[in-house]
mmCIF file of N, CA and C in Angstrom:
data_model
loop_
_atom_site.group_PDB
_atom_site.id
_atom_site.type_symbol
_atom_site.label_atom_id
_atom_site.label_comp_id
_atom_site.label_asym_id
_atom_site.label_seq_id
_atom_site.Cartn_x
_atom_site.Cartn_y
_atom_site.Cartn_z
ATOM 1 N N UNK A 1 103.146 85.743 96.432
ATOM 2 C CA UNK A 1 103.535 86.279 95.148
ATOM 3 C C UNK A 1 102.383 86.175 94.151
ATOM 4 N N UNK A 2 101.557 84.653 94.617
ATOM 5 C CA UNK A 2 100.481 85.082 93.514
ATOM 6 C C UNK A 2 99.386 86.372 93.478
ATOM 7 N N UNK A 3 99.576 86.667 94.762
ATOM 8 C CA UNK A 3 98.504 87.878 95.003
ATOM 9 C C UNK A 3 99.387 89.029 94.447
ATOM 10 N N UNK A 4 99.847 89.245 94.217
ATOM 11 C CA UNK A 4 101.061 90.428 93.598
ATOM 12 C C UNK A 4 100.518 90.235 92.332
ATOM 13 N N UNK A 5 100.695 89.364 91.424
ATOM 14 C CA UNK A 5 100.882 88.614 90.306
ATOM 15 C C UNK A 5 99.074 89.400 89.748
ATOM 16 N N UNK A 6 97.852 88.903 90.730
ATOM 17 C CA UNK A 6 97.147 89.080 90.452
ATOM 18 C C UNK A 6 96.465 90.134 90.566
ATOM 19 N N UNK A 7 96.934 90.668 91.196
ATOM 20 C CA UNK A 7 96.882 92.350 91.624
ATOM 21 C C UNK A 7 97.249 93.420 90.540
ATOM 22 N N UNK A 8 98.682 92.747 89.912
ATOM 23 C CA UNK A 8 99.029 93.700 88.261
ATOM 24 C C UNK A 8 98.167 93.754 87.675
ATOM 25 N N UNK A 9 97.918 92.074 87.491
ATOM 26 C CA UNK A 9 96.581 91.759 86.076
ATOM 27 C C UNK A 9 95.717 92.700 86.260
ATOM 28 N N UNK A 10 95.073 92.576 87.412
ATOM 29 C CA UNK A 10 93.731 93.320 87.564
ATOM 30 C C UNK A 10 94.275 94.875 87.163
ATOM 31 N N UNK A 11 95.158 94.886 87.798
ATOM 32 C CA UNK A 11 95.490 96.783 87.715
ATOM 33 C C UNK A 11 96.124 96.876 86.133
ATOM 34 N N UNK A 12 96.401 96.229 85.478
ATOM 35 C CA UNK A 12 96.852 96.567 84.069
ATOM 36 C C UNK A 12 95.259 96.624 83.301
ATOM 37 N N UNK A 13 94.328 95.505 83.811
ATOM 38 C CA UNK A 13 93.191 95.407 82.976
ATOM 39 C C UNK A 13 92.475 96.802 83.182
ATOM 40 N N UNK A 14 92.340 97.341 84.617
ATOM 41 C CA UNK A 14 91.902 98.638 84.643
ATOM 42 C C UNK A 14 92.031 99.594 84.193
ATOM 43 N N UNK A 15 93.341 99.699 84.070
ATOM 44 C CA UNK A 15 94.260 101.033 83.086
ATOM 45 C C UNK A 15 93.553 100.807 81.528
ATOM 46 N N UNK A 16 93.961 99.861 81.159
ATOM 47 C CA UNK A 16 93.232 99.241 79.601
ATOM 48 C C UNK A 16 92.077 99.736 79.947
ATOM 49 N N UNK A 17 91.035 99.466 80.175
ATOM 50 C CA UNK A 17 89.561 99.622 80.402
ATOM 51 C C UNK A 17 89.440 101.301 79.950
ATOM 52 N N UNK A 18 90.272 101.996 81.236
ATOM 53 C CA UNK A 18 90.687 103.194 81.434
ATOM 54 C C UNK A 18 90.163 104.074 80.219
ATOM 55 N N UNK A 19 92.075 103.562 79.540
ATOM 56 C CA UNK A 19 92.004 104.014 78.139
ATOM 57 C C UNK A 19 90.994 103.881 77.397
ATOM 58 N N UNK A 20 90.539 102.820 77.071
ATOM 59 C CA UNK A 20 89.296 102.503 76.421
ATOM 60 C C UNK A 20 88.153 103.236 76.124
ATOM 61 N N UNK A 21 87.719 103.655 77.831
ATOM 62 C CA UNK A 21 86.915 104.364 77.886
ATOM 63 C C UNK A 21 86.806 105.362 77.634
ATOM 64 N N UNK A 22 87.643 106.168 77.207
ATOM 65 C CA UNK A 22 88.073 107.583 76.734
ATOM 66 C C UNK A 22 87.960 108.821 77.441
ATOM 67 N N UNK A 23 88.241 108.666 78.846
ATOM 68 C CA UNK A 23 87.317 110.194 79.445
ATOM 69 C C UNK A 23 88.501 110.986 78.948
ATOM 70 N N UNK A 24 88.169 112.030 79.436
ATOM 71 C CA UNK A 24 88.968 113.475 78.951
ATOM 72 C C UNK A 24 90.408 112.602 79.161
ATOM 73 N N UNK A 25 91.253 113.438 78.534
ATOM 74 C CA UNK A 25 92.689 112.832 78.466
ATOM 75 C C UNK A 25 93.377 113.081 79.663
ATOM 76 N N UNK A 26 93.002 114.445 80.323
ATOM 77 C CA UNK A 26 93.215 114.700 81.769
ATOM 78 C C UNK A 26 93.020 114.317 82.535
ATOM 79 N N UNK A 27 91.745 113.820 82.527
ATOM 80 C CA UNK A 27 90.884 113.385 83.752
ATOM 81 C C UNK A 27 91.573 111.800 84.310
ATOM 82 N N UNK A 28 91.706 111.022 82.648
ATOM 83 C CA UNK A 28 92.211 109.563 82.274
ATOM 84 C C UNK A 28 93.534 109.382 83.279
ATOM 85 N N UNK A 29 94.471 110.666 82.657
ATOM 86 C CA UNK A 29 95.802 110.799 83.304
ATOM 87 C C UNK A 29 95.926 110.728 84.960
ATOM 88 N N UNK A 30 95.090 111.737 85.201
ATOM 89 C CA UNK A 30 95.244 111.733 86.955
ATOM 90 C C UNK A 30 94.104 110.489 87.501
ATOM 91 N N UNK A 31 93.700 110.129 87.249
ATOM 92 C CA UNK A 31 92.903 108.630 87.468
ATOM 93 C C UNK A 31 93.750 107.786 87.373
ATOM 94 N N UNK A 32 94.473 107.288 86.113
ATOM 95 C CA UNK A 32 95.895 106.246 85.986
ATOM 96 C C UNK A 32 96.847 106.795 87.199
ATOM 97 N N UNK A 33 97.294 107.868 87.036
ATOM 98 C CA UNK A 33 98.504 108.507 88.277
ATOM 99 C C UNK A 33 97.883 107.934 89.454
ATOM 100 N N UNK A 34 96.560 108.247 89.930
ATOM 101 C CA UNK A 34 96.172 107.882 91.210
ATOM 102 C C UNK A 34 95.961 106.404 91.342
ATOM 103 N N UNK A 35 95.851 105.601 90.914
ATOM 104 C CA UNK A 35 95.611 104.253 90.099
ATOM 105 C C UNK A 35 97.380 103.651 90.835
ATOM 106 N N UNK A 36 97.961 104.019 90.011
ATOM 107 C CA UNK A 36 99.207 103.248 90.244
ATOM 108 C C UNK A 36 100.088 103.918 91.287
ATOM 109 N N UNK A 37 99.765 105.181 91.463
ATOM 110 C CA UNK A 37 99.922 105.585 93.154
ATOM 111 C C UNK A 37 99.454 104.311 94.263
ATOM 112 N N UNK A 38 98.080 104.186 94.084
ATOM 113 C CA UNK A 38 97.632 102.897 95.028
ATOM 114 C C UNK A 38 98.102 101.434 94.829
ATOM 115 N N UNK A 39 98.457 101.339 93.578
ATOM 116 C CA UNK A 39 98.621 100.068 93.628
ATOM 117 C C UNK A 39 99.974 99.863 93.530
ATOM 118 N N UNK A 40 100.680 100.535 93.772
ATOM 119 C CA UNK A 40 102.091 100.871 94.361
ATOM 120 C C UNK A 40 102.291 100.248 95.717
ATOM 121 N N UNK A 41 101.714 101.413 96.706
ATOM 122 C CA UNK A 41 101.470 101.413 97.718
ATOM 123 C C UNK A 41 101.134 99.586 98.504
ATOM 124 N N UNK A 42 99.838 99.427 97.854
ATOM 125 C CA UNK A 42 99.356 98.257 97.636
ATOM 126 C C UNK A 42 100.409 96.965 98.095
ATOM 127 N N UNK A 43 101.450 97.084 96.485
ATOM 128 C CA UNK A 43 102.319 95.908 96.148
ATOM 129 C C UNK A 43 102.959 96.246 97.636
ATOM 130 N N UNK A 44 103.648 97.338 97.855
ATOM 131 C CA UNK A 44 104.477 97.656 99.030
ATOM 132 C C UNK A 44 104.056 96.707 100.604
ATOM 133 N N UNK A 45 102.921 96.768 100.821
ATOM 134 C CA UNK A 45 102.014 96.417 101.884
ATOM 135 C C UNK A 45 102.325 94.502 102.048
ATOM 136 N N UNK A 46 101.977 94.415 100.215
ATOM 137 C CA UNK A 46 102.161 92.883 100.076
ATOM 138 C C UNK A 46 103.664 92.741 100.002
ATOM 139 N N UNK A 47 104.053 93.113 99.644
ATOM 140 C CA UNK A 47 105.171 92.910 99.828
ATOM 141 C C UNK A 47 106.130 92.391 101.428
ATOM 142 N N UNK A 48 106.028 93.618 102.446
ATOM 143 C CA UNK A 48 106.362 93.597 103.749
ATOM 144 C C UNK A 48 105.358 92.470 103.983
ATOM 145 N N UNK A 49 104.253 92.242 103.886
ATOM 146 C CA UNK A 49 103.576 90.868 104.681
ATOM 147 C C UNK A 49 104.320 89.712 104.377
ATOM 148 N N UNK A 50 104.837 89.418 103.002
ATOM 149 C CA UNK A 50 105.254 88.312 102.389
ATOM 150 C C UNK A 50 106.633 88.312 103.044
ATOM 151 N N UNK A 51 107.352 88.974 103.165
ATOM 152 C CA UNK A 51 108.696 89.353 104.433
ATOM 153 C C UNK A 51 108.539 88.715 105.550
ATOM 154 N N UNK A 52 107.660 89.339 106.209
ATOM 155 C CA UNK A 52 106.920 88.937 107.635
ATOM 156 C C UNK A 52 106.895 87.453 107.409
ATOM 157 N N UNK A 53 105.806 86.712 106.238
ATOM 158 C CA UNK A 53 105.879 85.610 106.833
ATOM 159 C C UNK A 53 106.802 84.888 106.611
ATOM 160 N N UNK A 54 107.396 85.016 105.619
ATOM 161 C CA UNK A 54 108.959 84.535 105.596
ATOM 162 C C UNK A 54 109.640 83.962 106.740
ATOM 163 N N UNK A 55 109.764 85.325 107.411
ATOM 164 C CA UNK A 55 110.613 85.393 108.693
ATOM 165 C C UNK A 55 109.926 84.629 109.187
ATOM 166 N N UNK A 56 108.863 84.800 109.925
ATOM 167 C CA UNK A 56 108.197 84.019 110.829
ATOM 168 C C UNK A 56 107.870 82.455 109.942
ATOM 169 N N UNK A 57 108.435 82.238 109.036
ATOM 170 C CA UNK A 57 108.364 80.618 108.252
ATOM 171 C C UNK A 57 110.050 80.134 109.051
ATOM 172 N N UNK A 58 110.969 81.001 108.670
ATOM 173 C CA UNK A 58 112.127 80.248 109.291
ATOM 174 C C UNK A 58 112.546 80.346 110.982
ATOM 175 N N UNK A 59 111.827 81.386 111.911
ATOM 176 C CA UNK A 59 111.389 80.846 112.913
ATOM 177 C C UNK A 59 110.662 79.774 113.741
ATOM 178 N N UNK A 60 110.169 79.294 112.619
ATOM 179 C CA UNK A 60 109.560 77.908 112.993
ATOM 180 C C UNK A 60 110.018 77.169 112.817
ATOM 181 N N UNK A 61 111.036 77.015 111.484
ATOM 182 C CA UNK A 61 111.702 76.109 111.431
ATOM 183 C C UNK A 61 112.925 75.654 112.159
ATOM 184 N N UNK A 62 113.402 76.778 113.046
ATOM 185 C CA UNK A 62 114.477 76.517 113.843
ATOM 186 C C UNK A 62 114.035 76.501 114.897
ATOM 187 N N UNK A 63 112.698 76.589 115.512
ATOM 188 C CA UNK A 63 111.904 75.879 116.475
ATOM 189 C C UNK A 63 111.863 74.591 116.317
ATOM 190 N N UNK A 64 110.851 73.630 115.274
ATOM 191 C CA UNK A 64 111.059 72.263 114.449
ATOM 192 C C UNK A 64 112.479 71.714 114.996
ATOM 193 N N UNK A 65 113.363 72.433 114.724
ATOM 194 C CA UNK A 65 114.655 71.562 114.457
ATOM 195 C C UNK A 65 114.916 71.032 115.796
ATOM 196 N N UNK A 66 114.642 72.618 116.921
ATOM 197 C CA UNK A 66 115.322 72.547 118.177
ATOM 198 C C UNK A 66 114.178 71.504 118.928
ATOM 199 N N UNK A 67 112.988 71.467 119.006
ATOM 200 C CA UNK A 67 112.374 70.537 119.112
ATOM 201 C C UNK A 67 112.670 69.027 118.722
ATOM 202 N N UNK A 68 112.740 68.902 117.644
ATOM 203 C CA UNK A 68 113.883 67.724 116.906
ATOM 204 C C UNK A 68 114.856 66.623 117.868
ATOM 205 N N UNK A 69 115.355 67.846 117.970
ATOM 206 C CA UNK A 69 116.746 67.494 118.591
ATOM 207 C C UNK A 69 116.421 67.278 120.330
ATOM 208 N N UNK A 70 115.181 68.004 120.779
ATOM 209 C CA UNK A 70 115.231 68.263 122.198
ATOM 210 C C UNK A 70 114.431 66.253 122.305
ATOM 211 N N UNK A 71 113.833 66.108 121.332
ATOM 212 C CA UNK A 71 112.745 64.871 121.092
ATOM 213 C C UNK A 71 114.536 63.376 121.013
ATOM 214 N N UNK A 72 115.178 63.442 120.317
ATOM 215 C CA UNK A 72 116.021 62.448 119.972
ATOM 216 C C UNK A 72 116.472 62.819 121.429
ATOM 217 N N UNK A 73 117.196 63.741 122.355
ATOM 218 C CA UNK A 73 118.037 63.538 123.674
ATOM 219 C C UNK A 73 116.879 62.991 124.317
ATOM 220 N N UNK A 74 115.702 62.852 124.526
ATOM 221 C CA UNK A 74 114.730 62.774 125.432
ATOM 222 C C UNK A 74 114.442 61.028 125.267
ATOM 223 N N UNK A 75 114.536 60.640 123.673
ATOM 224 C CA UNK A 75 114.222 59.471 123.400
ATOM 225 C C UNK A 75 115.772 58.718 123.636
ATOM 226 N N UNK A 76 116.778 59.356 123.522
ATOM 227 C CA UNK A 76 118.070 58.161 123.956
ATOM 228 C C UNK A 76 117.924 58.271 125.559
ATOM 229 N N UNK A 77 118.110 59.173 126.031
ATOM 230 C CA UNK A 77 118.137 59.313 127.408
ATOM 231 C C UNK A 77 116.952 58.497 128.196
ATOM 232 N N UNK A 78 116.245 58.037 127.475
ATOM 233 C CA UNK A 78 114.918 57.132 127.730
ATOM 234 C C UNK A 78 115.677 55.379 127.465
ATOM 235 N N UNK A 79 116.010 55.640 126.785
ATOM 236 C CA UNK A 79 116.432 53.977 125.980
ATOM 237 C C UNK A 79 117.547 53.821 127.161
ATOM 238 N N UNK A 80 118.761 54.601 127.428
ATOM 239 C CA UNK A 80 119.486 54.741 128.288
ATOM 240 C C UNK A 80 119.242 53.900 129.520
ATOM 241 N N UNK A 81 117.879 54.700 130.577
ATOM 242 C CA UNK A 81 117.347 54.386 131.442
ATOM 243 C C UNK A 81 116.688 52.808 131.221
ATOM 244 N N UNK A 82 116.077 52.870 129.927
ATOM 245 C CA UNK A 82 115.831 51.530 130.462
ATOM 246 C C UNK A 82 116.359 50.071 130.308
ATOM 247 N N UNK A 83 117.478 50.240 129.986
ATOM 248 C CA UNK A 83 118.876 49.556 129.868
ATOM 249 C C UNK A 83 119.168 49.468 131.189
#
C-alpha cells in the first residue's frame, strides 16, 4: 500500500508540475489524460500483486499451522514412546 500511496504523490506532483508548466492547454490535457490512463493501469497492476501476496501470506499460514500441529503429534507420540 505504501507503493500505491507513493505512486499518487509522485503522479499528483507531476500533474502540478504539468500545469505549471503551461504547455498549450491541449497538449497539457491529453498528457494529464494519458498520465492518469497509466497510472491507473499502474495502481491496477499494484493492486492484483498486493492480492497475490495476500493470498499467498495466508497460504503459509495454514501451512505454519498444519506444520504446528504435525510438530506437537510427532513430539507427544515421541514422549509416548519413551515412556
Amino acid at each position: 500500500m505504501i507503493v500505491v500511496y507513493i505512486m499518487l504523490t509522485i503522479g499528483i506532483g507531476l500533474i502540478g508540475y504539468g500545469i505549471m508548466k503551461k504547455d498549450s492547454g491541449e497538449d497539457t490535457d491529453h498528457k494529464m489524460e494519458n498520465f492518469s490512463i497509466s497510472l491507473m493501469q499502474e495502481l491496477e497492476r499494484t493492486n492484483k500483486r498486493v492480492d497475490d501476496m495476500q493470498h499467498e501470506i495466508e497460504q503459509l499460514k495454514t501451512k505454519e499451522m498444519m506444520l504446528q500441529e504435525q510438530l506437537k503429534y510427532a513430539e507427544n507420540k515421541q514422549e509416548t514412546v519413551a515412556q
